[in-house]
Amino acid sequence: DGQIPLHTFLNDRSEVSLDQIESVAKEYNIAPWLALKTAHEEMVRIDRDCFIAKGLISFDVAAIDDSIADVCEGYPRPFGAFANLSDFPAVPGFSWNEYLLEAFLRRLSVRFRLVSPSVPARDVSGAVVPRSADLPCAEDAFAAIALRCGVAAEAEEVGEFLVATQCVLRRSTKTVGAVVSRMKELEKR
């Protein structure tokens, strides 16, 4: 496994920066996206540029899931719907932000998951989906969200919506096309 040096580096530290992760990845010829994915597996991202060891943070999983449920109201929601995290239960020693929420959704949430058409990136995007929802991929979740928000199944409108709601960071013809196609299928039902 070419990532063993990165795993070792991460496991030997209580805190690492994104720059350090990228530097180790470059040194050992590990793709940046794979290095970031590994960092998410080994540590908890607390802000855009910092990851900490799992044992340094504790979450009240049930209470946080309840707060997420209040925002979702039983439906998948774009990540941008979580811009205000002030009502979320306190995490001792840390302030809520989108990166901490991303880490919680990827690692600990019992009732929700974060879906995205791509691997973890420098910035957060995707949809927060109840685990009970039958939405196997990000495009299905995005289509359900867009329809619920009254977005027309047209490429330009869908692309703008996906970026504006933080479902995606950048438009991709492939993702927008898949979402539009799925929306049209859902409208026929």
PDB file of C-alpha atoms in Angstrom, residues 9-179:
ATOM      1  CA  PHE A   9       2.485  10.185   9.507  1.00  0.00           C
ATOM      2  CA  LEU A  10      -1.152  10.827  10.475  1.00  0.00           C
ATOM      3  CA  ASN A  11      -1.244   8.249  13.264  1.00  0.00           C
ATOM      4  CA  ASP A  12       1.913   9.680  14.858  1.00  0.00           C
ATOM      5  CA  ARG A  13       0.439  13.159  15.284  1.00  0.00           C
ATOM      6  CA  SER A  14      -2.330  14.788  17.264  1.00  0.00           C
ATOM      7  CA  GLU A  15      -2.747  17.616  14.753  1.00  0.00           C
ATOM      8  CA  VAL A  16      -1.753  18.119  11.119  1.00  0.00           C
ATOM      9  CA  SER A  17      -2.327  20.837   8.583  1.00  0.00           C
ATOM     10  CA  LEU A  18      -3.622  20.375   5.076  1.00  0.00           C
ATOM     11  CA  ASP A  19      -0.259  21.677   3.816  1.00  0.00           C
ATOM     12  CA  GLN A  20       1.560  18.959   5.766  1.00  0.00           C
ATOM     13  CA  ILE A  21      -0.726  16.279   4.335  1.00  0.00           C
ATOM     14  CA  GLU A  22      -0.159  17.576   0.817  1.00  0.00           C
ATOM     15  CA  SER A  23       3.595  17.700   1.397  1.00  0.00           C
ATOM     16  CA  VAL A  24       3.739  14.071   2.558  1.00  0.00           C
ATOM     17  CA  ALA A  25       1.507  13.061  -0.345  1.00  0.00           C
ATOM     18  CA  LYS A  26       3.832  14.778  -2.795  1.00  0.00           C
ATOM     19  CA  GLU A  27       6.915  13.216  -1.208  1.00  0.00           C
ATOM     20  CA  TYR A  28       5.461   9.705  -1.557  1.00  0.00           C
ATOM     21  CA  ASN A  29       3.703  10.302  -4.880  1.00  0.00           C
ATOM     22  CA  ILE A  30       0.179   9.925  -3.456  1.00  0.00           C
ATOM     23  CA  ALA A  31      -2.616  11.612  -5.400  1.00  0.00           C
ATOM     24  CA  PRO A  32      -3.889  14.701  -3.525  1.00  0.00           C
ATOM     25  CA  TRP A  33      -7.494  13.450  -3.496  1.00  0.00           C
ATOM     26  CA  LEU A  34      -6.378  10.104  -2.085  1.00  0.00           C
ATOM     27  CA  ALA A  35      -4.303  11.813   0.601  1.00  0.00           C
ATOM     28  CA  LEU A  36      -7.302  13.905   1.640  1.00  0.00           C
ATOM     29  CA  LYS A  37      -9.520  10.811   1.691  1.00  0.00           C
ATOM     30  CA  THR A  38      -6.973   9.071   3.918  1.00  0.00           C
ATOM     31  CA  ALA A  39      -6.816  12.071   6.239  1.00  0.00           C
ATOM     32  CA  HIS A  40     -10.607  11.939   6.620  1.00  0.00           C
ATOM     33  CA  GLU A  41     -10.382   8.250   7.516  1.00  0.00           C
ATOM     34  CA  GLU A  42      -7.610   8.670  10.080  1.00  0.00           C
ATOM     35  CA  MET A  43      -8.436  12.022  11.658  1.00  0.00           C
ATOM     36  CA  VAL A  44     -11.184  14.602  12.226  1.00  0.00           C
ATOM     37  CA  ARG A  45     -11.184  17.755  10.136  1.00  0.00           C
ATOM     38  CA  ILE A  46     -11.930  20.711  12.395  1.00  0.00           C
ATOM     39  CA  ASP A  47     -11.524  23.521   9.876  1.00  0.00           C
ATOM     40  CA  ARG A  48     -10.363  24.058   6.298  1.00  0.00           C
ATOM     41  CA  ASP A  49      -6.691  23.594   7.084  1.00  0.00           C
ATOM     42  CA  CYS A  50      -6.521  21.415  10.205  1.00  0.00           C
ATOM     43  CA  PHE A  51      -7.118  17.782  11.124  1.00  0.00           C
ATOM     44  CA  ILE A  52      -6.834  16.402  14.666  1.00  0.00           C
ATOM     45  CA  ALA A  53      -6.596  12.906  16.150  1.00  0.00           C
ATOM     46  CA  LYS A  54      -9.963  11.233  16.709  1.00  0.00           C
ATOM     47  CA  GLY A  55      -9.422  10.950  20.451  1.00  0.00           C
ATOM     48  CA  LEU A  56      -9.134  14.721  20.896  1.00  0.00           C
ATOM     49  CA  ILE A  57     -12.777  15.457  20.154  1.00  0.00           C
ATOM     50  CA  SER A  58     -16.079  14.082  21.332  1.00  0.00           C
ATOM     51  CA  PHE A  59     -19.499  14.511  19.811  1.00  0.00           C
ATOM     52  CA  ASP A  60     -22.943  13.979  21.339  1.00  0.00           C
ATOM     53  CA  VAL A  61     -24.014  11.865  18.370  1.00  0.00           C
ATOM     54  CA  ALA A  62     -27.718  11.571  19.239  1.00  0.00           C
ATOM     55  CA  ALA A  63     -28.135  15.287  19.958  1.00  0.00           C
ATOM     56  CA  ILE A  64     -26.258  16.312  16.810  1.00  0.00           C
ATOM     57  CA  ASP A  65     -28.302  13.889  14.710  1.00  0.00           C
ATOM     58  CA  ASP A  66     -31.432  15.494  16.220  1.00  0.00           C
ATOM     59  CA  SER A  67     -30.164  18.932  15.140  1.00  0.00           C
ATOM     60  CA  ILE A  68     -29.488  17.657  11.625  1.00  0.00           C
ATOM     61  CA  ALA A  69     -32.983  16.134  11.576  1.00  0.00           C
ATOM     62  CA  ASP A  70     -34.457  19.533  12.449  1.00  0.00           C
ATOM     63  CA  VAL A  71     -32.837  21.005   9.317  1.00  0.00           C
ATOM     64  CA  CYS A  72     -33.613  18.043   7.048  1.00  0.00           C
ATOM     65  CA  GLU A  73     -37.245  17.606   8.143  1.00  0.00           C
ATOM     66  CA  GLY A  74     -37.191  14.057   6.752  1.00  0.00           C
ATOM     67  CA  TYR A  75     -35.758  15.000   3.352  1.00  0.00           C
ATOM     68  CA  PRO A  76     -32.314  15.183   1.806  1.00  0.00           C
ATOM     69  CA  ARG A  77     -30.911  18.702   1.965  1.00  0.00           C
ATOM     70  CA  PRO A  78     -28.084  20.455   0.135  1.00  0.00           C
ATOM     71  CA  PHE A  79     -25.006  21.047   2.254  1.00  0.00           C
ATOM     72  CA  GLY A  80     -25.615  24.789   1.908  1.00  0.00           C
ATOM     73  CA  ALA A  81     -28.760  24.406   4.038  1.00  0.00           C
ATOM     74  CA  PHE A  82     -26.429  24.016   7.023  1.00  0.00           C
ATOM     75  CA  ALA A  83     -24.932  27.515   6.874  1.00  0.00           C
ATOM     76  CA  ASN A  84     -26.175  28.342  10.390  1.00  0.00           C
ATOM     77  CA  LEU A  85     -24.923  25.818  12.948  1.00  0.00           C
ATOM     78  CA  SER A  86     -25.481  28.034  16.001  1.00  0.00           C
ATOM     79  CA  ASP A  87     -28.273  25.801  17.355  1.00  0.00           C
ATOM     80  CA  PHE A  88     -26.150  22.641  17.185  1.00  0.00           C
ATOM     81  CA  PRO A  89     -25.052  21.080  20.488  1.00  0.00           C
ATOM     82  CA  ALA A  90     -21.690  22.284  21.720  1.00  0.00           C
ATOM     83  CA  VAL A  91     -18.584  20.279  20.934  1.00  0.00           C
ATOM     84  CA  PRO A  92     -16.269  20.928  23.891  1.00  0.00           C
ATOM     85  CA  GLY A  93     -13.273  22.965  22.775  1.00  0.00           C
ATOM     86  CA  PHE A  94     -14.440  23.463  19.171  1.00  0.00           C
ATOM     87  CA  SER A  95     -16.718  25.778  17.202  1.00  0.00           C
ATOM     88  CA  TRP A  96     -19.119  24.382  14.667  1.00  0.00           C
ATOM     89  CA  ASN A  97     -18.250  24.992  11.016  1.00  0.00           C
ATOM     90  CA  GLU A  98     -18.901  23.184   7.752  1.00  0.00           C
ATOM     91  CA  TYR A  99     -15.717  21.117   8.030  1.00  0.00           C
ATOM     92  CA  LEU A 100     -16.582  19.857  11.488  1.00  0.00           C
ATOM     93  CA  LEU A 101     -20.069  18.988  10.240  1.00  0.00           C
ATOM     94  CA  GLU A 102     -18.549  17.182   7.262  1.00  0.00           C
ATOM     95  CA  ALA A 103     -16.321  15.159   9.607  1.00  0.00           C
ATOM     96  CA  PHE A 104     -19.282  14.267  11.805  1.00  0.00           C
ATOM     97  CA  LEU A 105     -21.367  13.137   8.818  1.00  0.00           C
ATOM     98  CA  ARG A 106     -18.534  11.087   7.311  1.00  0.00           C
ATOM     99  CA  ARG A 107     -17.477   9.410  10.561  1.00  0.00           C
ATOM    100  CA  LEU A 108     -20.135   9.331  13.247  1.00  0.00           C
ATOM    101  CA  SER A 109     -23.693  10.161  12.284  1.00  0.00           C
ATOM    102  CA  VAL A 110     -26.028   7.261  12.844  1.00  0.00           C
ATOM    103  CA  ARG A 111     -29.018   8.740  11.012  1.00  0.00           C
ATOM    104  CA  PHE A 112     -27.462  10.770   8.167  1.00  0.00           C
ATOM    105  CA  ARG A 113     -24.733  10.616   5.533  1.00  0.00           C
ATOM    106  CA  LEU A 114     -23.004  13.103   3.287  1.00  0.00           C
ATOM    107  CA  VAL A 115     -23.167  12.201  -0.383  1.00  0.00           C
ATOM    108  CA  SER A 116     -21.101  13.873  -3.063  1.00  0.00           C
ATOM    109  CA  PRO A 117     -20.246  13.031  -6.664  1.00  0.00           C
ATOM    110  CA  SER A 118     -16.558  13.332  -5.805  1.00  0.00           C
ATOM    111  CA  VAL A 119     -14.116  12.445  -3.058  1.00  0.00           C
ATOM    112  CA  PRO A 120     -13.463  14.888  -0.194  1.00  0.00           C
ATOM    113  CA  ALA A 121     -12.013  18.185  -1.396  1.00  0.00           C
ATOM    114  CA  ARG A 122     -10.449  21.293   0.099  1.00  0.00           C
ATOM    115  CA  ASP A 123     -13.970  22.708   0.488  1.00  0.00           C
ATOM    116  CA  VAL A 124     -17.173  20.923   1.448  1.00  0.00           C
ATOM    117  CA  SER A 125     -20.069  20.122  -0.850  1.00  0.00           C
ATOM    118  CA  GLY A 126     -22.740  17.494  -1.267  1.00  0.00           C
ATOM    119  CA  ALA A 127     -26.114  16.594   0.174  1.00  0.00           C
ATOM    120  CA  VAL A 128     -27.068  15.505   3.660  1.00  0.00           C
ATOM    121  CA  VAL A 129     -29.271  12.455   3.260  1.00  0.00           C
ATOM    122  CA  PRO A 130     -31.162  10.401   5.840  1.00  0.00           C
ATOM    123  CA  ARG A 131     -29.656   6.905   5.908  1.00  0.00           C
ATOM    124  CA  SER A 132     -33.187   5.537   5.520  1.00  0.00           C
ATOM    125  CA  ALA A 133     -33.665   7.319   2.154  1.00  0.00           C
ATOM    126  CA  ASP A 134     -33.454   5.186  -0.959  1.00  0.00           C
ATOM    127  CA  LEU A 135     -31.013   7.473  -2.742  1.00  0.00           C
ATOM    128  CA  PRO A 136     -28.007   5.364  -3.745  1.00  0.00           C
ATOM    129  CA  CYS A 137     -25.904   8.171  -5.237  1.00  0.00           C
ATOM    130  CA  ALA A 138     -25.334  11.911  -5.062  1.00  0.00           C
ATOM    131  CA  GLU A 139     -27.074  12.590  -8.365  1.00  0.00           C
ATOM    132  CA  ASP A 140     -30.275  10.922  -7.090  1.00  0.00           C
ATOM    133  CA  ALA A 141     -30.150  13.039  -3.937  1.00  0.00           C
ATOM    134  CA  PHE A 142     -29.505  16.215  -5.930  1.00  0.00           C
ATOM    135  CA  ALA A 143     -32.428  15.424  -8.254  1.00  0.00           C
ATOM    136  CA  ALA A 144     -34.786  14.896  -5.308  1.00  0.00           C
ATOM    137  CA  ILE A 145     -33.622  18.148  -3.710  1.00  0.00           C
ATOM    138  CA  ALA A 146     -33.951  20.145  -6.952  1.00  0.00           C
ATOM    139  CA  LEU A 147     -37.460  18.855  -7.608  1.00  0.00           C
ATOM    140  CA  ARG A 148     -38.526  19.614  -4.049  1.00  0.00           C
ATOM    141  CA  CYS A 149     -37.192  23.164  -4.498  1.00  0.00           C
ATOM    142  CA  GLY A 150     -39.085  23.663  -7.772  1.00  0.00           C
ATOM    143  CA  VAL A 151     -36.042  23.757 -10.040  1.00  0.00           C
ATOM    144  CA  ALA A 152     -36.816  23.102 -13.712  1.00  0.00           C
ATOM    145  CA  ALA A 153     -35.137  20.028 -15.209  1.00  0.00           C
ATOM    146  CA  GLU A 154     -32.960  22.158 -17.487  1.00  0.00           C
ATOM    147  CA  ALA A 155     -29.165  22.013 -17.501  1.00  0.00           C
ATOM    148  CA  GLU A 156     -28.508  25.734 -16.925  1.00  0.00           C
ATOM    149  CA  GLU A 157     -30.987  26.061 -14.071  1.00  0.00           C
ATOM    150  CA  VAL A 158     -29.880  22.805 -12.414  1.00  0.00           C
ATOM    151  CA  GLY A 159     -26.212  23.737 -12.694  1.00  0.00           C
ATOM    152  CA  GLU A 160     -26.795  27.116 -11.072  1.00  0.00           C
ATOM    153  CA  PHE A 161     -28.880  25.529  -8.310  1.00  0.00           C
ATOM    154  CA  LEU A 162     -26.294  22.854  -7.511  1.00  0.00           C
ATOM    155  CA  VAL A 163     -23.499  25.412  -7.117  1.00  0.00           C
ATOM    156  CA  ALA A 164     -25.641  27.970  -5.248  1.00  0.00           C
ATOM    157  CA  THR A 165     -26.778  25.388  -2.675  1.00  0.00           C
ATOM    158  CA  GLN A 166     -23.296  23.874  -2.219  1.00  0.00           C
ATOM    159  CA  CYS A 167     -24.280  20.495  -3.652  1.00  0.00           C
ATOM    160  CA  VAL A 168     -21.224  20.859  -5.888  1.00  0.00           C
ATOM    161  CA  LEU A 169     -18.297  23.259  -5.900  1.00  0.00           C
ATOM    162  CA  ARG A 170     -18.105  23.476  -9.693  1.00  0.00           C
ATOM    163  CA  ARG A 171     -20.477  22.549 -12.443  1.00  0.00           C
ATOM    164  CA  SER A 172     -19.636  19.455 -14.352  1.00  0.00           C
ATOM    165  CA  THR A 173     -21.477  18.538 -17.502  1.00  0.00           C
ATOM    166  CA  LYS A 174     -21.558  14.915 -16.361  1.00  0.00           C
ATOM    167  CA  THR A 175     -23.105  15.643 -12.943  1.00  0.00           C
ATOM    168  CA  VAL A 176     -25.585  18.225 -14.231  1.00  0.00           C
ATOM    169  CA  GLY A 177     -26.631  15.885 -17.047  1.00  0.00           C
ATOM    170  CA  ALA A 178     -27.130  12.984 -14.643  1.00  0.00           C
ATOM    171  CA  VAL A 179     -29.194  15.141 -12.274  1.00  0.00           C
TER     172      VAL A 179
END
